[in-house]
Tab-separated table of C-alpha atoms in Angstrom:
chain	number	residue	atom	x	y	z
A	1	UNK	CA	33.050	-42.001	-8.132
A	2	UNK	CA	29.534	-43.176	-9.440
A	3	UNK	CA	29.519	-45.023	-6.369
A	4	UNK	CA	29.961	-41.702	-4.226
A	5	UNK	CA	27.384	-39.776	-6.245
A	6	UNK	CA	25.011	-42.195	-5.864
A	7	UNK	CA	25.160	-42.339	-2.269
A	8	UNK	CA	24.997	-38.371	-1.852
A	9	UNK	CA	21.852	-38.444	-4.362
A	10	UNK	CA	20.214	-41.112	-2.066
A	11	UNK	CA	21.203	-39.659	1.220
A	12	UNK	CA	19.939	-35.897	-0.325
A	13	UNK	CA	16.402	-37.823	-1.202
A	14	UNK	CA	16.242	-39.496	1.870
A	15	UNK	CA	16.193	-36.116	4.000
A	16	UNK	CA	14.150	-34.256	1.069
A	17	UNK	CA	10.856	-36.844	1.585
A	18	UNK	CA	11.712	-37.185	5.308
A	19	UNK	CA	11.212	-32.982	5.664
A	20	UNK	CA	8.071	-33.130	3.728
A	21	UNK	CA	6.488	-35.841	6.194
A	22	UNK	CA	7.004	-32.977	8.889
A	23	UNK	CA	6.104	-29.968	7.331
A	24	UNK	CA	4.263	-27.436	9.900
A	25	UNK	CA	0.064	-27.454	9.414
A	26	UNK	CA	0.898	-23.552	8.360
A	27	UNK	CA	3.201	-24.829	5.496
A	28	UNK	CA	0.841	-27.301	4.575
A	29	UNK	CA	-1.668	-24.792	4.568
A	30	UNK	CA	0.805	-22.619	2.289
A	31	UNK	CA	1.000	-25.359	-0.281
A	32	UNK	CA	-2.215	-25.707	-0.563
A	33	UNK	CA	-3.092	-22.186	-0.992
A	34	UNK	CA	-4.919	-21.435	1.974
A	35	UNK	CA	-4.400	-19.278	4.766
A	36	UNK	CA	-2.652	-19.866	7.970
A	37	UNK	CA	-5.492	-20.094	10.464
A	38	UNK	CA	-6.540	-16.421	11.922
A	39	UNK	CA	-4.106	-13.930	13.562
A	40	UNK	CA	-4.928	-13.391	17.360
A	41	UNK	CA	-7.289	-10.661	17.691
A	42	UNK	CA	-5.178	-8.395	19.760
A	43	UNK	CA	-2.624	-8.729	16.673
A	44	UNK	CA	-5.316	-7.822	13.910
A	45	UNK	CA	-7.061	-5.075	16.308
A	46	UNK	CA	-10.465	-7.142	16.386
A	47	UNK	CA	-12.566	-7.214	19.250
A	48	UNK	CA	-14.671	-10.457	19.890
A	49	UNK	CA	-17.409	-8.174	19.862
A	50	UNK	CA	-16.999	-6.840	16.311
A	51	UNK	CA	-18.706	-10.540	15.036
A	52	UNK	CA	-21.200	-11.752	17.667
A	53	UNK	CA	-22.598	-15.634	16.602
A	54	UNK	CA	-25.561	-16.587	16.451
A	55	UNK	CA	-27.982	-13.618	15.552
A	56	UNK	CA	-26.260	-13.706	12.101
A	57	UNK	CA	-26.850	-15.217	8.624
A	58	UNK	CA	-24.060	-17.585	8.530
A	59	UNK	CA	-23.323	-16.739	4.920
A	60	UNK	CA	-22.542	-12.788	6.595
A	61	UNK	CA	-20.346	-14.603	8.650
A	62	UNK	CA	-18.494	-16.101	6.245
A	63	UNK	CA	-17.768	-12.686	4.338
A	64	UNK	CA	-17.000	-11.346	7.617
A	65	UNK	CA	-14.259	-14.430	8.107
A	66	UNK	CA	-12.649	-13.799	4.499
A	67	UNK	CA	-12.316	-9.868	5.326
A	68	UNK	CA	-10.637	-10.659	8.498
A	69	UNK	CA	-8.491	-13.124	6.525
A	70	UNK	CA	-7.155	-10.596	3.564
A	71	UNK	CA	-7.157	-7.854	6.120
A	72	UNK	CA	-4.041	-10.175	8.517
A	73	UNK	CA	-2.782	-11.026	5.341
A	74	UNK	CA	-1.859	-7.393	3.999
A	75	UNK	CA	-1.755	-7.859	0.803
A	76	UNK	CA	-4.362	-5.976	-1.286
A	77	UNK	CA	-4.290	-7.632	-4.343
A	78	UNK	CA	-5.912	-10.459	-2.645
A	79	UNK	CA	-8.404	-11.246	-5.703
A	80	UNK	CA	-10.928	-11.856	-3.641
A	81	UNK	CA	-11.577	-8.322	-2.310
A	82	UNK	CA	-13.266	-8.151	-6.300
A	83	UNK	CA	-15.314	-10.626	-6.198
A	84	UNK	CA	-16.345	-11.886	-3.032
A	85	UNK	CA	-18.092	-8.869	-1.280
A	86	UNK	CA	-20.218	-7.728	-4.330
A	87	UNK	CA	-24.067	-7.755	-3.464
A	88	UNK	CA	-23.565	-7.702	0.607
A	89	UNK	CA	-26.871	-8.191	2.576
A	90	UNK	CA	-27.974	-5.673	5.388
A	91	UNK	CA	-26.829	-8.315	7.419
A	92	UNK	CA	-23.139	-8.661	6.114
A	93	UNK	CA	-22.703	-5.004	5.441
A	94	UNK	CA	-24.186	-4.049	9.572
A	95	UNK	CA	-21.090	-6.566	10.472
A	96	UNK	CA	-18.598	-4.471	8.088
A	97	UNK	CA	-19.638	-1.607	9.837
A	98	UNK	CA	-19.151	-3.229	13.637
A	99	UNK	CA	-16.006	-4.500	11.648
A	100	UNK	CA	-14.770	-1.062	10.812
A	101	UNK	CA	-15.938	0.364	14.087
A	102	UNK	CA	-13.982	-2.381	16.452
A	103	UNK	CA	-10.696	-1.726	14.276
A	104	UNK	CA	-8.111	0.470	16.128
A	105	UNK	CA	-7.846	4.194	14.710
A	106	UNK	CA	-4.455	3.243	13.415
A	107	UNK	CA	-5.513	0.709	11.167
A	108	UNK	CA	-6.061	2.849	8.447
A	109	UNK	CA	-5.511	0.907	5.579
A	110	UNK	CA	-7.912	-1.850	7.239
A	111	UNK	CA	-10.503	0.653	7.918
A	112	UNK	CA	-9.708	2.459	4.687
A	113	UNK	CA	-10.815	-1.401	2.874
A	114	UNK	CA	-13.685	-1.716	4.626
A	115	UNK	CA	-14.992	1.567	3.344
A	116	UNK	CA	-13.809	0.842	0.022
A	117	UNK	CA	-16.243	-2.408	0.222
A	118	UNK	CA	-19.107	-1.202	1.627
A	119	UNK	CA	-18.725	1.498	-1.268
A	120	UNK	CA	-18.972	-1.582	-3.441
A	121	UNK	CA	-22.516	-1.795	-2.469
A	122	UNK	CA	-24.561	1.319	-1.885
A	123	UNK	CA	-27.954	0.271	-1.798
A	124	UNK	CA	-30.220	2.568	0.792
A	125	UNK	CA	-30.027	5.583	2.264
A	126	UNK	CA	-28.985	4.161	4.992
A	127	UNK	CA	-25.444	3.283	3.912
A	128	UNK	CA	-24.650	6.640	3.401
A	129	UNK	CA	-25.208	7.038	7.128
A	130	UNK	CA	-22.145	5.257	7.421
A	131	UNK	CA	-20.104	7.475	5.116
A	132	UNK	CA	-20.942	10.368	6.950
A	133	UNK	CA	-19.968	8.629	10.429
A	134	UNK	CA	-16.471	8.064	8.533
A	135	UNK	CA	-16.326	11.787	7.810
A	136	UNK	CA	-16.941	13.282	10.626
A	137	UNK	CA	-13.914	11.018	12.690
A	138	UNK	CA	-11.249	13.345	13.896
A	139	UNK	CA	-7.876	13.642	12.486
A	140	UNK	CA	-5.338	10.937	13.114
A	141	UNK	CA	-2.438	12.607	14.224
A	142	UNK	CA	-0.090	9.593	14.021
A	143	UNK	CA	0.014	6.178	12.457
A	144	UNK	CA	1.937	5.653	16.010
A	145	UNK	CA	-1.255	6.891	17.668
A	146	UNK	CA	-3.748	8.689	16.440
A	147	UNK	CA	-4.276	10.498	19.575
A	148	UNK	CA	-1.167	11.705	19.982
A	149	UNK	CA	-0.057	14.760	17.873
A	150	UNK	CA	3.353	14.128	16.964
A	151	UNK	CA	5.450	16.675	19.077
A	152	UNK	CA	8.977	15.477	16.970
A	153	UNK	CA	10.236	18.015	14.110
A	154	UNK	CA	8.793	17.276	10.781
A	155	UNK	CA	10.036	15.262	7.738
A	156	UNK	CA	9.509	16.729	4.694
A	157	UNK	CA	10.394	13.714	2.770
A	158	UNK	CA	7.895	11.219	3.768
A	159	UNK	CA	5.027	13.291	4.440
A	160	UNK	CA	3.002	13.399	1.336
A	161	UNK	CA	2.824	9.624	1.325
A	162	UNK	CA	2.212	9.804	4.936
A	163	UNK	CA	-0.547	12.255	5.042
A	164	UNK	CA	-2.841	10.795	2.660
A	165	UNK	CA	-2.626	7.228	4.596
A	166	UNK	CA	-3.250	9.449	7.833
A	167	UNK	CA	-6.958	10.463	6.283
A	168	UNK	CA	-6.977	7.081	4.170
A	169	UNK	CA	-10.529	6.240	5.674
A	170	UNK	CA	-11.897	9.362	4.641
A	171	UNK	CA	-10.175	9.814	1.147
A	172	UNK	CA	-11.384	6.285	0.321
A	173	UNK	CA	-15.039	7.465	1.342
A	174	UNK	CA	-14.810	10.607	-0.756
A	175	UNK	CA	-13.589	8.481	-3.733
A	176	UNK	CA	-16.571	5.966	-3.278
A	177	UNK	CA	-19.003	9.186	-3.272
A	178	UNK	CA	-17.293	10.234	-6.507
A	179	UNK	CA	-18.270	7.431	-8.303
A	180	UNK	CA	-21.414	6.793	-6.757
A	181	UNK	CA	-24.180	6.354	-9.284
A	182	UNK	CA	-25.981	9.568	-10.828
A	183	UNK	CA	-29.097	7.995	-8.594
A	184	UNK	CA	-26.964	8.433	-5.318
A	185	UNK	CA	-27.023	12.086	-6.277
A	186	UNK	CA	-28.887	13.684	-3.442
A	187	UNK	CA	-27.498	11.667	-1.259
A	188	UNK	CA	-23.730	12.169	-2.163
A	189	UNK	CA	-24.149	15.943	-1.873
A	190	UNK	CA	-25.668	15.686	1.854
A	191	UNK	CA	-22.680	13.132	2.748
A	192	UNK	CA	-20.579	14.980	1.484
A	193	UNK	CA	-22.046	18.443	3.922
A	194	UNK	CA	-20.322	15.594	6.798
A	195	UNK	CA	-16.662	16.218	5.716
A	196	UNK	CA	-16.752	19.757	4.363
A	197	UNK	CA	-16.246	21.336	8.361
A	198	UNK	CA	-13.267	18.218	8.533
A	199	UNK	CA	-10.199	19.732	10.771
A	200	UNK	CA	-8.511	16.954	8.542
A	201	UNK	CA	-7.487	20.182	5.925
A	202	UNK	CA	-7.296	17.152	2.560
A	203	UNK	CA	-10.728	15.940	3.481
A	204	UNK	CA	-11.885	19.537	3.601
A	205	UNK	CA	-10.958	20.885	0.380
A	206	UNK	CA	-11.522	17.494	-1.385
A	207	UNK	CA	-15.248	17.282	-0.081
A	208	UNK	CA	-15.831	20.921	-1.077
A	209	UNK	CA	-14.702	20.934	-4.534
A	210	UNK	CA	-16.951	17.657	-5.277
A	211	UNK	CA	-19.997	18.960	-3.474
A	212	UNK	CA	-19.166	22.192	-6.082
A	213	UNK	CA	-19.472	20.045	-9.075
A	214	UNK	CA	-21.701	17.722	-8.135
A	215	UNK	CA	-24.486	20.763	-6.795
A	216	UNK	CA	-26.495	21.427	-9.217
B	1	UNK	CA	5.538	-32.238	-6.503
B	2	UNK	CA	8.134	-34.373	-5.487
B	3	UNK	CA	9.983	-33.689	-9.023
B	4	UNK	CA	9.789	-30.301	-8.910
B	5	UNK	CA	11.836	-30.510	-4.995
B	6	UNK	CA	13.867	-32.951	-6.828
B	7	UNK	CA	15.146	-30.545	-9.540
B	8	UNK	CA	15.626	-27.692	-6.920
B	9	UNK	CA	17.944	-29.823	-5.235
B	10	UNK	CA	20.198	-29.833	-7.890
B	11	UNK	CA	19.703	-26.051	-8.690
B	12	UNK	CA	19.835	-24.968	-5.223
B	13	UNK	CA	23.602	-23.621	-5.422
B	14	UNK	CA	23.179	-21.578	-8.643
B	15	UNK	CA	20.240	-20.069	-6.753
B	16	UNK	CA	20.483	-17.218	-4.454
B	17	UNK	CA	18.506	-13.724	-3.567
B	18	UNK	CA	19.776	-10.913	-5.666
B	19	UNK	CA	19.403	-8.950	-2.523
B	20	UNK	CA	20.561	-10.187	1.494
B	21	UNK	CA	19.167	-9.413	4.604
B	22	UNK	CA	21.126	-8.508	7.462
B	23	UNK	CA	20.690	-10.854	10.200
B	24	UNK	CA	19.168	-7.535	12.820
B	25	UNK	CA	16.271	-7.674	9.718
B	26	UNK	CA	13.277	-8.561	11.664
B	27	UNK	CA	11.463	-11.406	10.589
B	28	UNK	CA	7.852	-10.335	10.008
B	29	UNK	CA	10.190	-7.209	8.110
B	30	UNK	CA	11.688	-9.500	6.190
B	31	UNK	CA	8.676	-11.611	5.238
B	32	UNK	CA	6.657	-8.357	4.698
B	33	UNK	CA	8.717	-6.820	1.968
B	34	UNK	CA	9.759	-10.109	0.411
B	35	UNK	CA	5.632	-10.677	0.056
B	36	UNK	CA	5.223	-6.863	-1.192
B	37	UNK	CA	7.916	-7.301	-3.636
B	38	UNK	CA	6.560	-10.481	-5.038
B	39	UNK	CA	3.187	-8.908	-4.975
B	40	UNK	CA	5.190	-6.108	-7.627
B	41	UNK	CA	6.497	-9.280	-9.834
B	42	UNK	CA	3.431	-10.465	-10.966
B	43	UNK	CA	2.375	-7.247	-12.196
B	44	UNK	CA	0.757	-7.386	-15.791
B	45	UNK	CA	0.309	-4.279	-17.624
B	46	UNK	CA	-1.981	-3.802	-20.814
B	47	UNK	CA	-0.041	-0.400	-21.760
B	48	UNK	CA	2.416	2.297	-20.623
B	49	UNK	CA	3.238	5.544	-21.062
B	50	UNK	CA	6.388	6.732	-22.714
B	51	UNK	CA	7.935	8.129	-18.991
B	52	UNK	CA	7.285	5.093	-17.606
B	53	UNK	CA	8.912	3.492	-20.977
B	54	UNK	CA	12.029	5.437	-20.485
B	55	UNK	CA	12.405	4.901	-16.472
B	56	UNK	CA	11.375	1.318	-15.899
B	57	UNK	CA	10.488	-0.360	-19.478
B	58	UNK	CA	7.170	-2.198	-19.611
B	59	UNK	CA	4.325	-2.130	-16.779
B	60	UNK	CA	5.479	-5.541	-16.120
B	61	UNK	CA	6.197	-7.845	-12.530
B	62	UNK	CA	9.789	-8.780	-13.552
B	63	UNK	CA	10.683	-4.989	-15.063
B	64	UNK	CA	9.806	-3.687	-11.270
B	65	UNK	CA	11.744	-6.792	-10.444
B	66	UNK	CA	14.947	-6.364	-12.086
B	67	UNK	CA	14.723	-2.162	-11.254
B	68	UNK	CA	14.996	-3.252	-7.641
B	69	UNK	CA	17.384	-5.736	-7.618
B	70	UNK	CA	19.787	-4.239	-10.026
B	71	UNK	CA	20.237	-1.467	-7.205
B	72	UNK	CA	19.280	-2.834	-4.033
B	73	UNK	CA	21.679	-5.335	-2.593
B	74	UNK	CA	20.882	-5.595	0.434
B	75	UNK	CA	18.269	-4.711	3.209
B	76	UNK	CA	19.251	-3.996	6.625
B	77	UNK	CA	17.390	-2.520	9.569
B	78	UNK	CA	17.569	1.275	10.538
B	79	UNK	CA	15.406	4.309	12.488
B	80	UNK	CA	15.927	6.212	9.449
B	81	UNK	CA	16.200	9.340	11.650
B	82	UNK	CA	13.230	9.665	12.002
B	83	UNK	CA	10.203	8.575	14.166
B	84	UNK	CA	8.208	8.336	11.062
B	85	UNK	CA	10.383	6.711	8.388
B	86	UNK	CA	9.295	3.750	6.810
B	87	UNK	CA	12.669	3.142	4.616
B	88	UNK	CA	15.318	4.979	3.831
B	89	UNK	CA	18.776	5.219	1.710
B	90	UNK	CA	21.877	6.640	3.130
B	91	UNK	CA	24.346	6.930	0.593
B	92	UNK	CA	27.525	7.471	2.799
B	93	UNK	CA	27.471	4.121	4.806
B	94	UNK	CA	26.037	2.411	1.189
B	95	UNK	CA	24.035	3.443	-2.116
B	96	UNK	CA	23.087	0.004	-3.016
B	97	UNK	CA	21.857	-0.674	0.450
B	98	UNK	CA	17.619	-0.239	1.445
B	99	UNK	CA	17.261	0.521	5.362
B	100	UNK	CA	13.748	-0.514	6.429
B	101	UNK	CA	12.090	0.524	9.866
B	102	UNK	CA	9.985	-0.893	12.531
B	103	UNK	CA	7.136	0.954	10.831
B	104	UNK	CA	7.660	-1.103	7.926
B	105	UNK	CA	5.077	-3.318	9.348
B	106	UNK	CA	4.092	-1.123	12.499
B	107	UNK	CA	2.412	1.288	10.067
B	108	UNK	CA	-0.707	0.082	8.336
B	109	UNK	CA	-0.057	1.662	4.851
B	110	UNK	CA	-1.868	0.068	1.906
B	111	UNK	CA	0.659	-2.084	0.151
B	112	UNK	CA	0.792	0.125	-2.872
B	113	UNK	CA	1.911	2.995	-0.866
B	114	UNK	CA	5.018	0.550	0.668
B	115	UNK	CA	5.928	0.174	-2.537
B	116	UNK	CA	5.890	3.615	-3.625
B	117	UNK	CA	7.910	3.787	-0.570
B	118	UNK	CA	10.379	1.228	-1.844
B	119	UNK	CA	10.925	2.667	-5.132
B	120	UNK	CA	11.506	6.149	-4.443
B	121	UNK	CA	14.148	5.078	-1.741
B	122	UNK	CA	15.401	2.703	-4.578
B	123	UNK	CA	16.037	5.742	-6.578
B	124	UNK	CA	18.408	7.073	-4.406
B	125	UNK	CA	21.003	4.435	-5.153
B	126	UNK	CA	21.647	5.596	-7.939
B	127	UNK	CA	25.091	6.996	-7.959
B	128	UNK	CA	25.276	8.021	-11.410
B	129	UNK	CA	22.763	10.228	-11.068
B	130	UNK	CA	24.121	11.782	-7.963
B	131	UNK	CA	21.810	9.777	-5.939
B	132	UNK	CA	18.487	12.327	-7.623
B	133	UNK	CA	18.618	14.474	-4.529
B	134	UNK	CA	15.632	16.120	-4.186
B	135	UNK	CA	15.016	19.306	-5.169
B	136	UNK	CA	14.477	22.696	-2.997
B	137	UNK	CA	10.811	23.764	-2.660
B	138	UNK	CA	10.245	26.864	-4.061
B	139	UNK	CA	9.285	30.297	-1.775
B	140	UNK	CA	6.577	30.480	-1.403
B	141	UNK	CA	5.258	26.757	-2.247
B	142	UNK	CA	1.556	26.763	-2.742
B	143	UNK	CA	-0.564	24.127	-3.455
B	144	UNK	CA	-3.474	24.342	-6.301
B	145	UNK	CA	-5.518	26.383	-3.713
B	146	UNK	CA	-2.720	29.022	-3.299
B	147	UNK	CA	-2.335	27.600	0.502
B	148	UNK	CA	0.913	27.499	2.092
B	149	UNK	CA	2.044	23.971	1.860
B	150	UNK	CA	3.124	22.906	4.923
B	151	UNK	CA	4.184	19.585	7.244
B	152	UNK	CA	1.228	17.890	8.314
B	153	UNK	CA	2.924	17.389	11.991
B	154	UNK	CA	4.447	20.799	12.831
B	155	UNK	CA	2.760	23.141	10.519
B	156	UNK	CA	5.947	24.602	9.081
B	157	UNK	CA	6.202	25.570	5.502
B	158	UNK	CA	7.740	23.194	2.996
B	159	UNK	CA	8.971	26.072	1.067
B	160	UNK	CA	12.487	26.114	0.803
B	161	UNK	CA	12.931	22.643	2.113
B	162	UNK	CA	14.627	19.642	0.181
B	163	UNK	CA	11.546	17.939	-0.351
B	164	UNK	CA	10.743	18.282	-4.153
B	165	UNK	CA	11.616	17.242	-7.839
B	166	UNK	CA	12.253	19.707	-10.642
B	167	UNK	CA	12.348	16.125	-13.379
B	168	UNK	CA	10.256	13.102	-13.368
B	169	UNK	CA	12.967	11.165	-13.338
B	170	UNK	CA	13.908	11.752	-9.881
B	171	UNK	CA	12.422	9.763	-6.861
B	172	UNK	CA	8.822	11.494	-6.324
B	173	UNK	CA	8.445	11.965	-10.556
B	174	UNK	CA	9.292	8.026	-10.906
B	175	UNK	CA	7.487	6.583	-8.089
B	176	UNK	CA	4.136	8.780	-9.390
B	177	UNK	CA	5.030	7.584	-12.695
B	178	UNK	CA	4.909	4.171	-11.362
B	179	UNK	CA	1.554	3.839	-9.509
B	180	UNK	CA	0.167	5.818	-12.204
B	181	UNK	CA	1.076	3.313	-14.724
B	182	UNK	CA	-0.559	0.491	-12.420
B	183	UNK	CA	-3.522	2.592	-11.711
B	184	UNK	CA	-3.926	3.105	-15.887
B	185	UNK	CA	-2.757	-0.260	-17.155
B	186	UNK	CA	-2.370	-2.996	-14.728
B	187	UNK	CA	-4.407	-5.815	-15.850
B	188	UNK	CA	-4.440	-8.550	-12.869
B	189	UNK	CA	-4.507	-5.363	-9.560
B	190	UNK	CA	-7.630	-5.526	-7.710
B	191	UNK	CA	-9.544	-2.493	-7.813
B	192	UNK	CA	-8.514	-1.149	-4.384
B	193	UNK	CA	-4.965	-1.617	-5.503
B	194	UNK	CA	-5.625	0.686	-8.719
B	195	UNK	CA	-7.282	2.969	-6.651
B	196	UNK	CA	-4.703	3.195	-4.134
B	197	UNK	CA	-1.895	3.649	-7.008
B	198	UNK	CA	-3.889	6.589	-8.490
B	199	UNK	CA	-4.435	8.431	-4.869
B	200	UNK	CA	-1.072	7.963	-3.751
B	201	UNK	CA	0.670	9.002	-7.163
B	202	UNK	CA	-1.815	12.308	-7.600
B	203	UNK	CA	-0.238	13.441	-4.097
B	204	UNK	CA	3.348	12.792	-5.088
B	205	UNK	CA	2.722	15.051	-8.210
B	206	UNK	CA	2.133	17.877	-5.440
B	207	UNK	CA	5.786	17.440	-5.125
B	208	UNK	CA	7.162	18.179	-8.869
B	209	UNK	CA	7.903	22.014	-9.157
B	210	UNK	CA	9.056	22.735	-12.445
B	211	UNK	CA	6.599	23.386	-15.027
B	212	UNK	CA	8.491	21.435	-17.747
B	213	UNK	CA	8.186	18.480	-15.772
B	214	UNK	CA	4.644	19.108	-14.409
B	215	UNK	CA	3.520	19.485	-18.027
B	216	UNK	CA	5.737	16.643	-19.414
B	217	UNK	CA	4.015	14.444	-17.035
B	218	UNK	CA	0.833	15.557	-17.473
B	219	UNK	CA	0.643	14.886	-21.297
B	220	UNK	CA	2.374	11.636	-20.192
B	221	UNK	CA	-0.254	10.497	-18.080
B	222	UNK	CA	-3.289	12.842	-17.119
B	223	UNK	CA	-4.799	13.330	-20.590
């Protein structure tokens, strides 16, 4: 009987440390803690275009690569997203944008993060140039597709979730103007003009009661 | 390493998923939720609010845990009836059963909201409670504007549809209850999750009509 168990326990470790010589380079990866090398673009929605080598600082780069990384990864309590895009450059926060802007309308929880970041790090007028771009977008009428109103009968259930991730880009931007420093003032009120005509009826209301109390 | 494969080999028959997948559960589905619900395990709160005491317990990763589990079985794969569905519970095939959708991963929803998603759905299981069918929306149903609240796809008025709570306790009151408890106390959520929780659970409060309840969870958790 010892016999017998002694055999199964060295026939059981025999196959265990065989498997681990041929773990996959994406398991390996796994144990280690890293990510599994970068989705295709056509799966994350990223054009080639959106991050055009060789006129950047390689460092932008980098915090471009690391977006693109949490963004395929979907899960947004990805540490990093606090601490590694605090301080962006001009440089790193123009690729954000051409990030943002290469991103299919229906990534709205991508495009919602990249607003959220960039919101991280107001730092010239200029960045609220952005905001107002985000704004001004016109509804998206489906997380199907955007452009195509849905003409099915409506579900009650699910659409208070599902209307809020519909404007997601824009009701991240209004947040980020909410808490804008008291310096941002000026600015925050003339972003906020952007949204306040929005056919998106949330993004209205929200940018008109904030531009109320923040006027002085 | 090797020791800690070692011991799981011994282990491995006494350990099992609380829940199954059916085998028509997509893959990426499958990995998708199982990541989102592992994400909700290591939740840590620093506080919680008494609703939140008396639905779940604790802000806590293995509280959300064991709520899940001790009502979800088993995931299969469904449309939901509905183009737009994300997840769903249909009590007369099986309460303790979760049906997820294509647009479980189709649709990019922040993770929080999937969640929310989960949980509310998770609500329904519960027998006991008559599976906390929603509510009907009163006539008219205004929101804080004193507009007409209506669907977002074919503009007709919610009023007098089954698409609201008159407790907390049922699924929109928990699930708000929920991310606003991560949005107020969870200590290890990055920022945009916190956010998210807070956006997502102000919107579901839209759908709580009675005035005990909106009042019982505002001293709970707005003040």
């Amino acid at each position: 009987m010892i016999l017998v168990l002694g055999a199964a326990f060295f026939i059981s470790y025999f196959l265990w440390s065989k498997r681990e010589t041929t773990k996959t380079s994406s398991e390996i990866a796994n144990d280690l803690g890293t990510l599994p090398s970068a989705l295709p673009e056509a799966q994350l929605g990223v054009s080639s275009a959106a991050s055009p080598v060789g006129h950047h600082d390689p460092k932008d780069l980098q915090k471009v690569k690391v977006l693109e990384q949490i963004l395929s990864s979907k899960n947004d309590n990805d540490p990093r997203l606090d601490r590694e895009f605090i301080g962006l450059s001009a440089g790193a926060k123009s690729l954000f944008r051409d990030q943002y802007r290469s991103l299919p309308a229906e990534k709205r929880n991508e495009r919602g993060t990249v607003v959220f970041l960039l919101g991280r790090n107001l730092t010239s007028e200029s960045d609220f140039d952005f905001f107002c771009e985000v704004l001004r977008e016109p509804p998206c009428f489906s997380l199907a597709d955007c452009h195509r109103s849905s003409a099915s009968r409506e579900d009650f259930d699910r659409e208070s979730g599902e209307e809020i991730t519909l404007a997601y880009p824009q009701i991240v931007a209004l947040k980020v103007l909410e808490k804008a420093e008291s310096k941002w003032r000026q600015h925050v009120v003339k972003t906020l003009d952007c949204a306040k005509d929005s056919k998106v009826g949330v993004v209205a209301r929200r940018a008109t009661v904030l531009s109320q109390e923040m006027s002085p | 390493m090797k020791s800690k494969y070692l011991f799981l080999l011994f282990c491995l028959p006494s350990v099992a998923l609380a829940y199954t997948f059916d085998a028509n559960v997509p893959a990426d589905t499958r990995k998708q939720v199982t990541q989102d619900l592992a994400f909700m395990n290591t939740i840590e709160g620093s506080g919680v609010s008494s609703l939140h005491q008396g639905i779940f317990g604790n802000v806590s990763g293995p509280v959300y845990t064991r709520f899940f589990e001790s009502r979800v079985t088993a995931i299969g794969k469904n449309s939901c009836g509905s183009g737009k569905a994300v997840a769903c519970v249909i009590p007369f095939i099986d309460s303790s059963k979760m049906w997820l959708t294509d647009n479980y991963i189709k649709f990019s929803h922040p993770q929080v909201a999937r969640m929310m998603v989960v949980f509310h759905e998770a609500r329904h299981t519960e027998v006991s409670h008559g599976n906390y069918p929603h509510a009907t929306c009163p006539v008219p149903f205004q929101d804080a504007n004193g507009e007409d609240m209506k669907s977002i796809w074919t503009g007709a008025p919610l009023a007098g549809e089954p698409a609201c709570d008159e407790t907390p306790y049922g699924s929109y009151g928990s699930s708000l209850i929920m991310l606003k408890n991560i949005q107020k106390f969870c200590k290890n959520c990055t920022d945009k999750v916190k956010m998210d929780a807070g956006i997502y659970a102000d919107d579901q409060f839209k759908r709580i009509t009675d005035d005990g309840a909106i009042q019982a969870i505002k001293k709970d958790l707005y003040r």
